[in-house]
Coordinates of C-alpha atoms in Angstrom, one line a residue:
Chain A
M1 CA 38.5 -13.7 -19.5
S2 CA 35.7 -15.3 -17.6
D3 CA 35.6 -18.3 -17.0
T4 CA 32.0 -17.6 -14.9
R5 CA 29.1 -17.9 -17.1
E6 CA 25.2 -17.2 -17.0
V7 CA 23.1 -19.5 -15.8
T8 CA 19.1 -19.3 -16.2
D9 CA 16.2 -21.2 -15.4
L10 CA 16.5 -22.7 -18.7
T11 CA 19.6 -24.1 -18.8
W12 CA 19.8 -25.3 -15.1
E13 CA 19.5 -28.6 -16.3
A14 CA 22.3 -28.7 -18.4
D15 CA 24.3 -26.5 -17.3
V16 CA 24.3 -28.2 -13.3
V17 CA 21.9 -30.9 -13.4
K18 CA 23.7 -31.8 -15.6
S19 CA 27.1 -30.9 -15.7
D20 CA 29.9 -33.8 -15.7
L21 CA 31.8 -32.0 -12.7
P22 CA 31.0 -30.2 -9.6
V23 CA 29.0 -26.7 -10.6
L24 CA 28.9 -23.5 -8.0
V25 CA 26.1 -21.2 -8.7
D26 CA 26.7 -17.5 -7.5
F27 CA 22.7 -16.1 -6.7
W28 CA 22.6 -12.5 -7.0
A29 CA 21.0 -9.1 -8.2
P30 CA 22.5 -5.5 -9.7
W31 CA 21.1 -4.1 -6.7
C32 CA 23.2 -5.8 -4.2
G33 CA 25.9 -4.0 -3.0
P34 CA 27.5 -7.3 -1.3
C35 CA 27.1 -9.0 -4.3
R36 CA 29.4 -6.8 -6.3
M37 CA 31.9 -7.4 -4.0
V38 CA 31.5 -11.4 -4.7
A39 CA 31.5 -11.0 -8.2
P40 CA 35.2 -11.0 -8.8
I41 CA 36.4 -13.5 -6.1
V42 CA 34.2 -16.1 -7.5
E43 CA 36.1 -14.9 -11.4
E44 CA 39.6 -15.8 -9.2
L45 CA 38.2 -19.0 -8.0
G46 CA 36.5 -19.7 -11.2
Q47 CA 39.9 -19.7 -13.0
E48 CA 41.4 -21.2 -10.4
Y49 CA 38.9 -24.6 -10.1
A50 CA 39.5 -24.6 -14.1
G51 CA 38.8 -27.8 -15.1
K52 CA 37.9 -29.4 -12.2
V53 CA 34.6 -27.6 -10.5
N54 CA 31.8 -25.6 -13.5
F55 CA 31.5 -21.8 -12.0
F56 CA 27.8 -20.2 -13.1
K57 CA 25.9 -17.1 -11.3
M58 CA 21.8 -16.2 -11.6
N59 CA 20.7 -13.6 -11.4
T60 CA 17.8 -13.7 -9.5
D61 CA 16.0 -11.0 -11.2
E62 CA 15.6 -11.8 -13.9
N63 CA 15.4 -16.3 -13.3
P64 CA 12.9 -16.7 -10.3
Q65 CA 12.2 -20.2 -10.6
V66 CA 15.4 -22.6 -9.7
P67 CA 16.0 -18.8 -5.7
G68 CA 12.0 -20.6 -5.6
K69 CA 13.3 -23.8 -5.5
F70 CA 16.0 -23.9 -3.2
G71 CA 14.3 -21.1 -1.1
I72 CA 17.1 -18.4 -1.6
R73 CA 15.8 -15.4 0.9
S74 CA 19.8 -13.6 0.6
I75 CA 22.0 -12.8 -1.6
P76 CA 25.3 -13.8 -2.5
S77 CA 24.0 -17.4 -2.1
L78 CA 26.7 -19.9 -2.9
L79 CA 25.9 -22.8 -3.1
I80 CA 27.7 -26.7 -4.5
F81 CA 26.6 -29.1 -6.4
K82 CA 27.5 -32.6 -7.1
G83 CA 26.4 -34.8 -9.6
G84 CA 23.2 -33.2 -9.6
E85 CA 22.8 -32.8 -5.9
L86 CA 23.7 -30.1 -3.6
K87 CA 26.3 -30.7 -1.3
G88 CA 26.6 -26.8 -0.1
T89 CA 25.9 -23.1 1.1
I90 CA 27.5 -20.0 1.3
V91 CA 25.3 -17.3 2.6
G92 CA 26.7 -14.3 2.7
F93 CA 30.0 -12.2 1.4
R94 CA 32.8 -14.6 3.0
P95 CA 37.3 -13.8 2.4
K96 CA 38.3 -15.7 -0.3
S97 CA 40.1 -17.7 2.3
D98 CA 36.8 -19.2 3.8
L99 CA 35.5 -19.7 0.6
K100 CA 37.6 -22.0 -0.6
K101 CA 37.9 -23.9 2.3
R102 CA 33.6 -24.4 2.4
L103 CA 33.9 -24.5 -1.8
D104 CA 36.6 -28.1 -1.3
E105 CA 34.8 -29.2 1.8
A106 CA 31.5 -29.5 -0.4
L107 CA 33.9 -31.6 -2.8
L108 CA 34.8 -33.4 -0.7
A109 CA 30.9 -34.3 0.9
Chain B
M1 CA 56.5 -10.2 4.4
T2 CA 56.0 -5.7 3.5
D3 CA 56.8 -3.1 6.0
Y4 CA 54.1 -0.2 6.6
D5 CA 54.1 2.6 7.9
I6 CA 50.7 2.9 8.8
A7 CA 48.3 -0.3 8.6
I8 CA 45.0 0.6 8.6
I9 CA 42.2 -2.4 9.9
G10 CA 39.2 -2.0 8.6
G11 CA 38.1 -0.2 5.5
G12 CA 34.8 0.8 6.6
G13 CA 34.6 5.5 6.3
A14 CA 36.7 5.3 9.2
G15 CA 40.3 3.0 7.8
L16 CA 39.2 4.6 4.1
T17 CA 39.1 8.4 5.4
A18 CA 42.8 7.2 7.2
A19 CA 43.2 6.0 4.4
I20 CA 43.3 8.8 2.0
Y21 CA 45.0 11.2 5.2
A22 CA 47.9 8.9 5.6
A23 CA 48.5 8.1 1.4
R24 CA 48.4 11.9 0.6
A25 CA 51.2 12.3 3.5
R26 CA 53.1 10.0 1.4
R27 CA 53.1 7.0 3.7
R28 CA 52.7 3.7 3.0
A29 CA 50.0 2.7 4.1
V30 CA 47.5 -0.6 3.4
V31 CA 43.8 -0.9 4.4
F32 CA 43.0 -4.8 5.6
E33 CA 39.3 -5.5 4.5
N34 CA 37.6 -8.9 5.8
A35 CA 34.5 -8.3 4.1
V36 CA 32.6 -6.3 1.9
T37 CA 34.5 -1.8 1.0
G38 CA 32.9 0.7 2.9
G39 CA 31.1 -1.6 6.1
Q40 CA 28.4 -1.0 7.1
I41 CA 28.2 1.4 5.3
A42 CA 27.9 -0.8 2.2
T43 CA 24.3 -2.1 2.8
T44 CA 22.8 1.0 3.3
G45 CA 20.1 1.2 1.0
L46 CA 20.5 4.9 0.9
V47 CA 22.7 7.5 2.9
E48 CA 20.9 10.6 3.5
N49 CA 22.5 12.5 6.1
F50 CA 26.4 12.6 4.3
P51 CA 26.9 16.1 4.0
G52 CA 27.2 16.5 0.5
F53 CA 24.7 15.0 -1.0
P54 CA 21.7 16.5 -0.9
A55 CA 19.4 13.9 -2.7
G56 CA 20.7 11.4 -0.6
V57 CA 23.8 8.7 -2.5
D58 CA 23.6 5.0 -2.5
G59 CA 26.5 3.3 0.2
F60 CA 28.0 0.6 -1.6
E61 CA 28.6 3.4 -4.1
L62 CA 29.7 6.2 -1.8
A63 CA 32.3 3.8 0.6
Q64 CA 33.4 2.0 -3.7
S65 CA 33.9 6.5 -4.8
F66 CA 36.3 6.3 -1.0
L67 CA 38.1 3.3 -2.1
Q68 CA 38.6 5.1 -5.3
Q69 CA 40.2 8.0 -3.3
A70 CA 42.5 6.8 -1.1
E71 CA 43.9 4.4 -4.0
K72 CA 44.7 7.3 -6.3
F73 CA 46.9 8.7 -3.9
G74 CA 48.6 5.6 -3.1
A75 CA 47.1 3.2 -0.9
E76 CA 46.9 -0.1 -1.1
L77 CA 44.2 -2.2 -0.2
R78 CA 43.9 -6.3 0.8
Y79 CA 40.7 -8.4 0.7
E80 CA 41.3 -10.5 4.0
D81 CA 41.7 -10.6 7.4
I82 CA 44.1 -9.9 10.2
T83 CA 43.6 -12.6 13.4
S84 CA 46.6 -11.1 15.1
L85 CA 48.0 -7.8 16.5
S86 CA 51.1 -7.6 18.4
V87 CA 54.4 -4.8 19.7
G88 CA 57.2 -6.3 18.8
P89 CA 60.5 -5.3 21.0
D90 CA 61.6 -2.9 17.9
G91 CA 58.4 -1.5 19.3
R92 CA 57.3 -2.3 15.2
F93 CA 53.4 -3.7 15.2
R94 CA 53.2 -7.0 13.3
L95 CA 50.4 -8.5 12.0
Q96 CA 48.9 -11.2 10.6
A97 CA 47.2 -11.5 8.1
T98 CA 45.5 -15.2 6.4
E99 CA 46.1 -15.0 3.0
S100 CA 49.9 -12.9 3.0
G101 CA 51.1 -13.4 5.8
V102 CA 52.9 -11.1 8.6
H103 CA 53.6 -7.0 7.5
T104 CA 54.9 -4.9 9.5
A105 CA 54.0 -1.2 10.8
R106 CA 55.3 1.9 12.1
A107 CA 52.1 2.8 13.4
V108 CA 48.3 1.3 13.3
I109 CA 44.6 2.7 12.9
V110 CA 42.5 -0.5 14.0
A111 CA 39.0 1.2 12.4
A112 CA 37.2 -2.5 12.5
G113 CA 33.8 -1.3 13.6
A114 CA 31.0 -3.4 14.9
H115 CA 29.1 -5.7 13.1
Y116 CA 25.3 -6.4 14.2
N117 CA 23.8 -8.3 17.1
R118 CA 22.0 -11.4 17.0
L119 CA 18.7 -12.4 18.8
G120 CA 19.8 -16.1 20.1
V121 CA 16.8 -17.0 19.8
P122 CA 16.1 -21.0 18.5
G123 CA 15.6 -20.8 14.7
E124 CA 17.8 -18.0 14.3
S125 CA 21.1 -19.5 12.6
E126 CA 19.2 -22.7 11.5
L127 CA 17.0 -19.7 9.0
V128 CA 19.6 -17.7 8.4
G129 CA 19.3 -17.4 4.3
R130 CA 15.8 -18.8 5.1
G131 CA 14.4 -15.2 5.9
V132 CA 16.4 -14.3 8.6
S133 CA 18.6 -11.0 7.5
Y134 CA 20.4 -8.4 9.2
C135 CA 19.8 -6.7 5.7
A136 CA 17.3 -5.4 4.7
T137 CA 18.8 -3.9 1.5
C138 CA 20.5 -7.0 0.6
D139 CA 17.8 -9.5 0.9
G140 CA 14.6 -7.1 0.9
A141 CA 13.0 -7.6 -2.7
F142 CA 12.2 -11.6 -2.1
F143 CA 9.7 -10.8 0.3
Q144 CA 7.8 -9.4 -1.9
D145 CA 3.9 -9.0 -1.4
Q146 CA 4.6 -10.9 2.0
E147 CA 4.4 -9.9 6.0
V148 CA 7.9 -9.5 7.2
A149 CA 9.4 -8.9 11.3
G150 CA 11.6 -6.1 11.9
V151 CA 13.1 -6.9 15.2
G152 CA 14.5 -3.9 17.1
G153 CA 13.6 0.1 17.8
G154 CA 16.7 1.8 16.6
D155 CA 17.4 4.0 14.2
S156 CA 18.7 1.2 11.7
A157 CA 15.4 -1.5 12.6
I158 CA 13.0 1.4 11.6
D159 CA 14.8 2.9 8.3
E160 CA 15.6 -0.8 7.4
G161 CA 12.1 -1.0 7.5
L162 CA 10.5 1.3 6.0
F163 CA 12.9 0.0 2.8
L164 CA 11.0 -3.2 3.3
T165 CA 7.8 -1.0 2.6
R166 CA 8.5 -1.0 -1.1
F167 CA 8.8 -5.1 -1.6
A168 CA 6.9 -6.2 1.6
S169 CA 2.9 -5.9 1.8
K170 CA 3.8 -5.6 5.5
V171 CA 6.4 -4.4 8.3
H172 CA 5.9 -5.7 11.4
V173 CA 8.2 -3.8 13.8
I174 CA 8.7 -5.8 17.4
H175 CA 9.8 -4.0 20.0
R176 CA 10.9 -4.9 23.6
R177 CA 10.2 -1.2 24.4
A178 CA 7.2 1.1 24.4
E179 CA 8.5 4.2 22.2
L180 CA 11.5 3.9 19.3
R181 CA 15.0 5.3 20.1
A182 CA 15.2 5.8 16.1
S183 CA 14.8 9.7 15.5
A184 CA 12.1 12.3 15.0
M185 CA 11.7 12.2 11.4
L186 CA 12.6 8.4 10.9
Q187 CA 10.0 8.1 13.5
E188 CA 7.2 10.7 11.8
R189 CA 7.7 8.3 8.7
A190 CA 7.7 5.4 10.1
F191 CA 4.0 5.6 11.9
A192 CA 2.1 7.6 8.5
N193 CA 3.1 4.1 7.1
P194 CA 0.4 2.2 6.1
K195 CA 2.0 -0.9 6.8
M196 CA 4.1 -0.4 9.3
A197 CA 3.0 -1.8 12.4
F198 CA 3.7 -1.8 15.9
T199 CA 3.5 -4.6 18.7
W200 CA 5.5 -3.0 21.5
N201 CA 7.0 -4.4 25.2
T202 CA 6.7 -8.1 23.6
V203 CA 10.3 -10.1 21.9
V204 CA 11.1 -13.1 19.8
E205 CA 10.8 -15.7 21.4
R206 CA 11.7 -17.9 18.6
I207 CA 11.8 -18.2 14.6
E208 CA 9.2 -20.9 13.7
G209 CA 9.8 -23.2 10.1
K210 CA 10.9 -26.0 8.9
G211 CA 13.8 -25.3 6.4
Q212 CA 12.5 -21.6 5.9
V213 CA 10.9 -18.8 8.1
E214 CA 7.0 -19.6 8.9
G215 CA 6.3 -17.8 11.8
V216 CA 7.8 -15.7 15.3
S217 CA 7.1 -17.2 18.4
L218 CA 6.5 -13.7 20.9
R219 CA 6.5 -13.4 24.4
N220 CA 4.7 -9.6 25.7
L221 CA 6.8 -8.5 28.2
E222 CA 3.8 -7.0 30.6
T223 CA 1.5 -9.6 30.2
G224 CA 3.2 -13.0 29.8
A225 CA 0.7 -13.1 27.0
T226 CA 2.4 -15.4 23.9
R227 CA 1.2 -16.0 20.3
T228 CA 2.5 -16.4 17.3
L229 CA 3.1 -14.5 13.9
P230 CA 2.9 -15.8 10.5
V231 CA 5.5 -13.8 8.8
G232 CA 7.6 -15.4 6.2
G233 CA 10.8 -13.1 6.8
V234 CA 12.2 -12.0 9.9
F235 CA 15.1 -8.6 9.6
I236 CA 17.2 -8.0 12.7
F237 CA 18.1 -5.2 13.9
V238 CA 19.0 -5.1 17.9
G239 CA 22.2 -3.1 18.1
Q240 CA 26.0 -3.7 17.2
L241 CA 29.1 -5.3 19.7
P242 CA 32.3 -4.0 18.7
N243 CA 35.0 -6.0 16.2
N244 CA 37.0 -5.4 19.3
A245 CA 39.1 -9.0 19.1
L246 CA 42.4 -7.6 18.2
L247 CA 42.8 -5.3 20.8
R248 CA 41.4 -7.6 24.2
G249 CA 44.8 -7.7 25.8
L250 CA 46.6 -5.3 24.2
V251 CA 44.4 -1.3 25.0
D252 CA 42.1 -0.6 27.3
L253 CA 38.5 -1.3 27.3
D254 CA 35.9 0.8 28.0
D255 CA 32.3 -1.7 29.5
G256 CA 31.0 -1.9 25.8
G257 CA 34.1 -3.3 25.6
R258 CA 34.9 -0.3 22.9
A259 CA 38.9 1.1 23.3
L260 CA 39.0 4.0 25.3
V261 CA 41.0 6.6 23.0
D262 CA 42.5 10.6 23.0
L263 CA 40.6 13.2 21.7
T264 CA 43.2 12.5 18.9
M265 CA 42.5 8.5 18.9
R266 CA 45.5 7.7 20.5
T267 CA 45.3 4.5 22.4
S268 CA 47.2 3.7 26.0
V269 CA 49.6 1.9 23.0
P270 CA 52.0 4.6 21.3
G271 CA 51.2 4.3 17.6
L272 CA 48.7 2.5 18.2
F273 CA 45.3 4.8 16.9
V274 CA 41.2 3.5 16.8
A275 CA 39.3 5.1 14.8
G276 CA 34.8 4.6 14.4
D277 CA 32.1 2.8 16.2
L278 CA 35.2 1.0 18.0
R279 CA 36.3 3.9 19.7
T280 CA 34.3 4.8 22.9
G281 CA 32.3 7.5 23.0
A282 CA 31.7 7.2 19.5
A283 CA 28.9 8.9 17.2
R284 CA 28.2 5.9 15.0
Q285 CA 27.2 7.9 12.1
L286 CA 29.6 7.3 8.9
V287 CA 30.2 11.8 9.3
S288 CA 31.9 11.2 12.3
A289 CA 33.9 8.1 11.7
C290 CA 35.1 9.3 8.6
G291 CA 36.1 12.8 10.4
D292 CA 37.6 10.3 13.8
G293 CA 39.4 7.8 10.6
A294 CA 41.1 12.6 9.7
T295 CA 42.1 12.2 13.3
A296 CA 43.8 9.3 13.8
A297 CA 46.0 9.5 10.4
L298 CA 47.0 12.8 11.8
A299 CA 47.8 12.0 14.8
A300 CA 50.0 8.3 13.4
E301 CA 51.5 10.8 11.0
H302 CA 52.4 13.2 13.8
Y303 CA 53.9 10.3 15.7
L304 CA 56.0 8.8 13.0
E305 CA 57.4 12.5 12.5
E306 CA 58.3 12.2 16.3
E307 CA 59.5 8.4 17.2
P308 CA 61.4 7.7 13.8
A309 CA 64.8 7.0 15.8
T310 CA 63.4 4.2 17.8
H311 CA 61.6 2.0 15.2
G312 CA 64.1 3.3 12.6

């Protein structure tokens, strides 16, 4: 079962900005090799943080607005939000242990 | 803790080929990969010089097929970093892994490769992911109809610069010399491409921009003249540094930090082999890295056959 759902420009407000829980969004595109590597790790983290953090992914090919707003120029980029505010950005592929550490730091911020 | 026959550090072309050979020799083999399977090849769009693929092959897909082949024969893959490598009094290697703790191995093949060099100029680290990139195939599509700069004059600089012309309106190649080092065929393509522009004898002194890249400050090395080139992205391809942290103090390195090996990839430490871009004299090509991996695995197999009693 997947705990990571798709978010789009249209659902951004409801899913991310107004979320009660902190949110991690994985910005990706089908042509990006490292994105395909990071996806299964994000899935695993989504299961480990179930009930504590909501996990989403956004296809940057199909959704121009949100990536533009946050100036995303490299993927994979993982953005972490709390109360609708950006608390952390992780650019590029990182091993799982590193992602976990950065996510935990952002949750405390 | 697991005790392996052969532990391979690095899951690029060299490491995955070594794993195929080690697993087919029925050795208990593991590959530790701290980032992306395939290493540098995983972020190369089209690989055109690997034999057997006259139409070229997607680098990421090719790396995935190396991995499938290694796993089919029984090799194990672990996505984690090895933070230390040492030899115990019994001659067994000890590997400290970030996730799964300490493992031991009778032979080790280090195929950790190299990473792209940073320019080391102001603005660079602040703007990574905000227009500063080291991977055109990853990030090029974000620069549709914009002007970008590509820094460097070697194969990867020109190859990735050409890739960027699919998206960018102009690719300014900034090179500190008066001619390219890239292969003749790549140079021909680059000079024939109307979207490629060349700025010779010039270095980047600073990457400008608040929140995202807005330009690069350039200095001409001959005249000393400085100017700012407005660009939305800066792609940096200025050579590689060997990933030799595990080897320092353990084996002899050349002046460039690459491991000294013999023709069978043996280092000065018995049972420790180095293959691919991390070894001295490496051709730094996928096909030669794969060849190194096979050579190292066969040499490791030979070592295990010769030495069992002292390590049992």
